[in-house]
């Protein structure tokens, strides 16, 4: 397990539970609000923001635009950009659009080897300890998607 994933596991009070989850089921349930928050982005918003729904292009574009780790839940048609703990009340986008999840919420985090294309997987894997998307970059993606309108992917 890489140092980046050990850092994620330490979001739990008992990090060995996260490691065991990754080993046994490929998923660890981690609390938000201490090490990181998550901005939950619908596939519609992501695809509008990056201009396509091609999975390889989406992952490459998210890596470039967000410069941090992103989880894709293909079944729920959602992406989760991991961001630094940030006051949820200061996040300017409404909950129905792109909610920020923090303290009191948990996130299913895939094992490092789960990189798609189905189920819960990493669209962009964390690279180093503390690797997170800048909040401003995620906000810019949401803004671009909203400006693109309801047409979805271009």
PDB file of C-alpha atoms in Angstrom, residues 3-151:
ATOM      1  CA  UNK A   3       2.036   6.205   1.492  1.00  0.00           C
ATOM      2  CA  UNK A   4      -0.819   8.182  -0.097  1.00  0.00           C
ATOM      3  CA  UNK A   5      -3.309   5.431   0.762  1.00  0.00           C
ATOM      4  CA  UNK A   6      -1.881   5.028   4.248  1.00  0.00           C
ATOM      5  CA  UNK A   7      -2.500   8.773   4.702  1.00  0.00           C
ATOM      6  CA  UNK A   8      -6.120   8.344   3.533  1.00  0.00           C
ATOM      7  CA  UNK A   9      -6.582   5.387   5.926  1.00  0.00           C
ATOM      8  CA  UNK A  10      -5.545   7.582   8.839  1.00  0.00           C
ATOM      9  CA  UNK A  11      -8.806   9.496   8.371  1.00  0.00           C
ATOM     10  CA  UNK A  12     -10.185   6.688  10.534  1.00  0.00           C
ATOM     11  CA  UNK A  13      -9.291   6.453  14.207  1.00  0.00           C
ATOM     12  CA  UNK A  14      -8.323   2.839  13.517  1.00  0.00           C
ATOM     13  CA  UNK A  15      -6.505   2.978  10.147  1.00  0.00           C
ATOM     14  CA  UNK A  16      -6.128  -0.805  10.058  1.00  0.00           C
ATOM     15  CA  UNK A  17      -9.904  -1.019   9.468  1.00  0.00           C
ATOM     16  CA  UNK A  18      -9.476   0.910   6.208  1.00  0.00           C
ATOM     17  CA  UNK A  19      -6.573  -1.293   5.142  1.00  0.00           C
ATOM     18  CA  UNK A  20      -8.604  -4.408   5.930  1.00  0.00           C
ATOM     19  CA  UNK A  21     -11.569  -3.071   3.929  1.00  0.00           C
ATOM     20  CA  UNK A  22      -9.330  -2.445   0.933  1.00  0.00           C
ATOM     21  CA  UNK A  23      -7.822  -5.931   1.205  1.00  0.00           C
ATOM     22  CA  UNK A  24     -11.095  -7.800   1.749  1.00  0.00           C
ATOM     23  CA  UNK A  25     -13.638  -5.919  -0.382  1.00  0.00           C
ATOM     24  CA  UNK A  26     -11.667  -3.290  -2.280  1.00  0.00           C
ATOM     25  CA  UNK A  27     -13.509  -0.485  -0.448  1.00  0.00           C
ATOM     26  CA  UNK A  28     -12.962   1.406   2.799  1.00  0.00           C
ATOM     27  CA  UNK A  29     -15.576   3.649   4.388  1.00  0.00           C
ATOM     28  CA  UNK A  30     -13.772   6.796   5.533  1.00  0.00           C
ATOM     29  CA  UNK A  31     -15.100   9.714   7.574  1.00  0.00           C
ATOM     30  CA  UNK A  32     -15.008  13.142   5.996  1.00  0.00           C
ATOM     31  CA  UNK A  33     -14.180  16.453   7.605  1.00  0.00           C
ATOM     32  CA  UNK A  34     -10.828  15.783   9.243  1.00  0.00           C
ATOM     33  CA  UNK A  35      -8.289  14.861   6.553  1.00  0.00           C
ATOM     34  CA  UNK A  36     -10.463  15.721   3.592  1.00  0.00           C
ATOM     35  CA  UNK A  37     -13.933  16.633   2.334  1.00  0.00           C
ATOM     36  CA  UNK A  38     -15.601  15.540  -0.873  1.00  0.00           C
ATOM     37  CA  UNK A  39     -17.416  17.514  -3.534  1.00  0.00           C
ATOM     38  CA  UNK A  40     -20.046  15.237  -5.046  1.00  0.00           C
ATOM     39  CA  UNK A  41     -20.389  15.910  -8.757  1.00  0.00           C
ATOM     40  CA  UNK A  42     -23.016  14.334 -10.966  1.00  0.00           C
ATOM     41  CA  UNK A  43     -21.760  12.704 -14.153  1.00  0.00           C
ATOM     42  CA  UNK A  44     -23.827  15.300 -16.037  1.00  0.00           C
ATOM     43  CA  UNK A  45     -21.865  18.143 -14.448  1.00  0.00           C
ATOM     44  CA  UNK A  46     -18.489  16.467 -14.989  1.00  0.00           C
ATOM     45  CA  UNK A  47     -19.245  15.573 -18.606  1.00  0.00           C
ATOM     46  CA  UNK A  48     -20.491  19.099 -19.341  1.00  0.00           C
ATOM     47  CA  UNK A  49     -17.439  20.590 -17.637  1.00  0.00           C
ATOM     48  CA  UNK A  50     -14.895  18.480 -19.512  1.00  0.00           C
ATOM     49  CA  UNK A  51     -16.834  18.402 -22.784  1.00  0.00           C
ATOM     50  CA  UNK A  52     -17.173  14.630 -23.187  1.00  0.00           C
ATOM     51  CA  UNK A  53     -18.366  11.434 -21.552  1.00  0.00           C
ATOM     52  CA  UNK A  54     -15.473   9.299 -22.869  1.00  0.00           C
ATOM     53  CA  UNK A  55     -14.075   7.701 -19.672  1.00  0.00           C
ATOM     54  CA  UNK A  56     -10.403   7.942 -20.666  1.00  0.00           C
ATOM     55  CA  UNK A  57     -10.704  11.575 -21.745  1.00  0.00           C
ATOM     56  CA  UNK A  58     -12.736  12.434 -18.632  1.00  0.00           C
ATOM     57  CA  UNK A  59     -10.049  10.946 -16.350  1.00  0.00           C
ATOM     58  CA  UNK A  60      -7.200  12.678 -18.189  1.00  0.00           C
ATOM     59  CA  UNK A  61      -9.033  16.013 -18.210  1.00  0.00           C
ATOM     60  CA  UNK A  62      -9.975  15.768 -14.522  1.00  0.00           C
ATOM     61  CA  UNK A  63      -6.346  14.996 -13.668  1.00  0.00           C
ATOM     62  CA  UNK A  64      -5.285  18.147 -15.491  1.00  0.00           C
ATOM     63  CA  UNK A  65      -8.106  20.458 -14.341  1.00  0.00           C
ATOM     64  CA  UNK A  66      -8.453  19.345 -10.735  1.00  0.00           C
ATOM     65  CA  UNK A  67      -4.864  18.284 -10.016  1.00  0.00           C
ATOM     66  CA  UNK A  68      -5.955  15.836  -7.329  1.00  0.00           C
ATOM     67  CA  UNK A  69      -7.768  12.572  -6.626  1.00  0.00           C
ATOM     68  CA  UNK A  70     -11.250  11.864  -7.955  1.00  0.00           C
ATOM     69  CA  UNK A  71     -13.404   8.799  -7.274  1.00  0.00           C
ATOM     70  CA  UNK A  72     -15.953   7.680  -9.869  1.00  0.00           C
ATOM     71  CA  UNK A  73     -19.032   5.772  -8.752  1.00  0.00           C
ATOM     72  CA  UNK A  74     -20.202   4.537 -12.131  1.00  0.00           C
ATOM     73  CA  UNK A  75     -23.335   2.872 -10.710  1.00  0.00           C
ATOM     74  CA  UNK A  76     -24.548   6.102  -9.079  1.00  0.00           C
ATOM     75  CA  UNK A  77     -23.299   8.304 -11.953  1.00  0.00           C
ATOM     76  CA  UNK A  78     -21.296  10.427  -9.510  1.00  0.00           C
ATOM     77  CA  UNK A  79     -17.744  11.650  -9.099  1.00  0.00           C
ATOM     78  CA  UNK A  80     -16.202  12.651  -5.780  1.00  0.00           C
ATOM     79  CA  UNK A  81     -13.372  15.175  -5.864  1.00  0.00           C
ATOM     80  CA  UNK A  82     -11.344  14.936  -2.653  1.00  0.00           C
ATOM     81  CA  UNK A  83     -10.598  18.402  -1.286  1.00  0.00           C
ATOM     82  CA  UNK A  84      -9.041  19.812   1.874  1.00  0.00           C
ATOM     83  CA  UNK A  85     -11.354  20.197   4.859  1.00  0.00           C
ATOM     84  CA  UNK A  86     -13.228  23.377   4.052  1.00  0.00           C
ATOM     85  CA  UNK A  87     -16.165  25.049   5.801  1.00  0.00           C
ATOM     86  CA  UNK A  88     -19.138  23.479   4.024  1.00  0.00           C
ATOM     87  CA  UNK A  89     -21.143  26.639   4.771  1.00  0.00           C
ATOM     88  CA  UNK A  90     -18.697  28.628   2.603  1.00  0.00           C
ATOM     89  CA  UNK A  91     -19.127  26.338  -0.433  1.00  0.00           C
ATOM     90  CA  UNK A  92     -21.137  28.475  -2.843  1.00  0.00           C
ATOM     91  CA  UNK A  93     -22.888  25.802  -4.896  1.00  0.00           C
ATOM     92  CA  UNK A  94     -26.308  24.497  -3.867  1.00  0.00           C
ATOM     93  CA  UNK A  95     -26.654  20.941  -2.531  1.00  0.00           C
ATOM     94  CA  UNK A  96     -28.653  19.758  -5.540  1.00  0.00           C
ATOM     95  CA  UNK A  97     -25.918  20.927  -7.913  1.00  0.00           C
ATOM     96  CA  UNK A  98     -22.601  19.897  -6.385  1.00  0.00           C
ATOM     97  CA  UNK A  99     -22.787  19.355  -2.630  1.00  0.00           C
ATOM     98  CA  UNK A 100     -19.695  19.468  -0.484  1.00  0.00           C
ATOM     99  CA  UNK A 101     -19.686  16.703   2.098  1.00  0.00           C
ATOM    100  CA  UNK A 102     -17.729  17.166   5.299  1.00  0.00           C
ATOM    101  CA  UNK A 103     -17.956  16.250   8.983  1.00  0.00           C
ATOM    102  CA  UNK A 104     -20.740  13.787   9.731  1.00  0.00           C
ATOM    103  CA  UNK A 105     -20.482  12.143   6.305  1.00  0.00           C
ATOM    104  CA  UNK A 106     -18.626   9.055   5.153  1.00  0.00           C
ATOM    105  CA  UNK A 107     -17.237   8.203   1.728  1.00  0.00           C
ATOM    106  CA  UNK A 108     -16.646   4.814   0.122  1.00  0.00           C
ATOM    107  CA  UNK A 109     -13.028   4.948  -1.024  1.00  0.00           C
ATOM    108  CA  UNK A 110     -11.756   2.320  -3.479  1.00  0.00           C
ATOM    109  CA  UNK A 111      -8.485   0.452  -3.088  1.00  0.00           C
ATOM    110  CA  UNK A 112      -5.536   1.817  -5.033  1.00  0.00           C
ATOM    111  CA  UNK A 113      -5.759  -0.898  -7.701  1.00  0.00           C
ATOM    112  CA  UNK A 114      -9.386  -0.090  -8.585  1.00  0.00           C
ATOM    113  CA  UNK A 115      -9.018   2.204 -11.566  1.00  0.00           C
ATOM    114  CA  UNK A 116     -12.115   1.310 -13.568  1.00  0.00           C
ATOM    115  CA  UNK A 117     -13.912   1.148 -15.805  1.00  0.00           C
ATOM    116  CA  UNK A 118     -16.826  -0.279 -13.797  1.00  0.00           C
ATOM    117  CA  UNK A 119     -18.203   0.074 -10.284  1.00  0.00           C
ATOM    118  CA  UNK A 120     -16.496   2.267  -7.714  1.00  0.00           C
ATOM    119  CA  UNK A 121     -13.016   3.214  -8.900  1.00  0.00           C
ATOM    120  CA  UNK A 122     -10.427   5.947  -9.134  1.00  0.00           C
ATOM    121  CA  UNK A 123     -10.852   8.295 -12.088  1.00  0.00           C
ATOM    122  CA  UNK A 124      -7.702  10.011 -10.784  1.00  0.00           C
ATOM    123  CA  UNK A 125      -5.620   8.250  -8.117  1.00  0.00           C
ATOM    124  CA  UNK A 126      -3.905  10.148  -5.308  1.00  0.00           C
ATOM    125  CA  UNK A 127      -0.206  10.530  -6.095  1.00  0.00           C
ATOM    126  CA  UNK A 128       1.382  11.583  -2.827  1.00  0.00           C
ATOM    127  CA  UNK A 129       0.622  12.009   0.862  1.00  0.00           C
ATOM    128  CA  UNK A 130      -1.924  14.807   1.314  1.00  0.00           C
ATOM    129  CA  UNK A 131      -2.778  14.952  -2.408  1.00  0.00           C
ATOM    130  CA  UNK A 132      -6.122  16.778  -2.705  1.00  0.00           C
ATOM    131  CA  UNK A 133      -7.919  18.822  -5.354  1.00  0.00           C
ATOM    132  CA  UNK A 134      -7.799  22.580  -4.766  1.00  0.00           C
ATOM    133  CA  UNK A 135     -11.301  23.757  -3.820  1.00  0.00           C
ATOM    134  CA  UNK A 136     -10.979  26.600  -6.365  1.00  0.00           C
ATOM    135  CA  UNK A 137     -10.325  24.104  -9.179  1.00  0.00           C
ATOM    136  CA  UNK A 138     -13.429  22.080  -8.334  1.00  0.00           C
ATOM    137  CA  UNK A 139     -15.484  25.285  -8.131  1.00  0.00           C
ATOM    138  CA  UNK A 140     -14.147  26.308 -11.557  1.00  0.00           C
ATOM    139  CA  UNK A 141     -15.210  22.949 -13.049  1.00  0.00           C
ATOM    140  CA  UNK A 142     -18.727  23.357 -11.619  1.00  0.00           C
ATOM    141  CA  UNK A 143     -18.877  26.913 -12.976  1.00  0.00           C
ATOM    142  CA  UNK A 144     -17.786  25.760 -16.465  1.00  0.00           C
ATOM    143  CA  UNK A 145     -20.413  22.997 -16.414  1.00  0.00           C
ATOM    144  CA  UNK A 146     -23.162  25.402 -15.364  1.00  0.00           C
ATOM    145  CA  UNK A 147     -22.155  27.823 -18.119  1.00  0.00           C
ATOM    146  CA  UNK A 148     -22.286  24.952 -20.658  1.00  0.00           C
ATOM    147  CA  UNK A 149     -25.982  24.582 -19.819  1.00  0.00           C
ATOM    148  CA  UNK A 150     -28.260  21.566 -19.591  1.00  0.00           C
ATOM    149  CA  UNK A 151     -27.063  20.032 -22.846  1.00  0.00           C
TER     150      UNK A 151
END
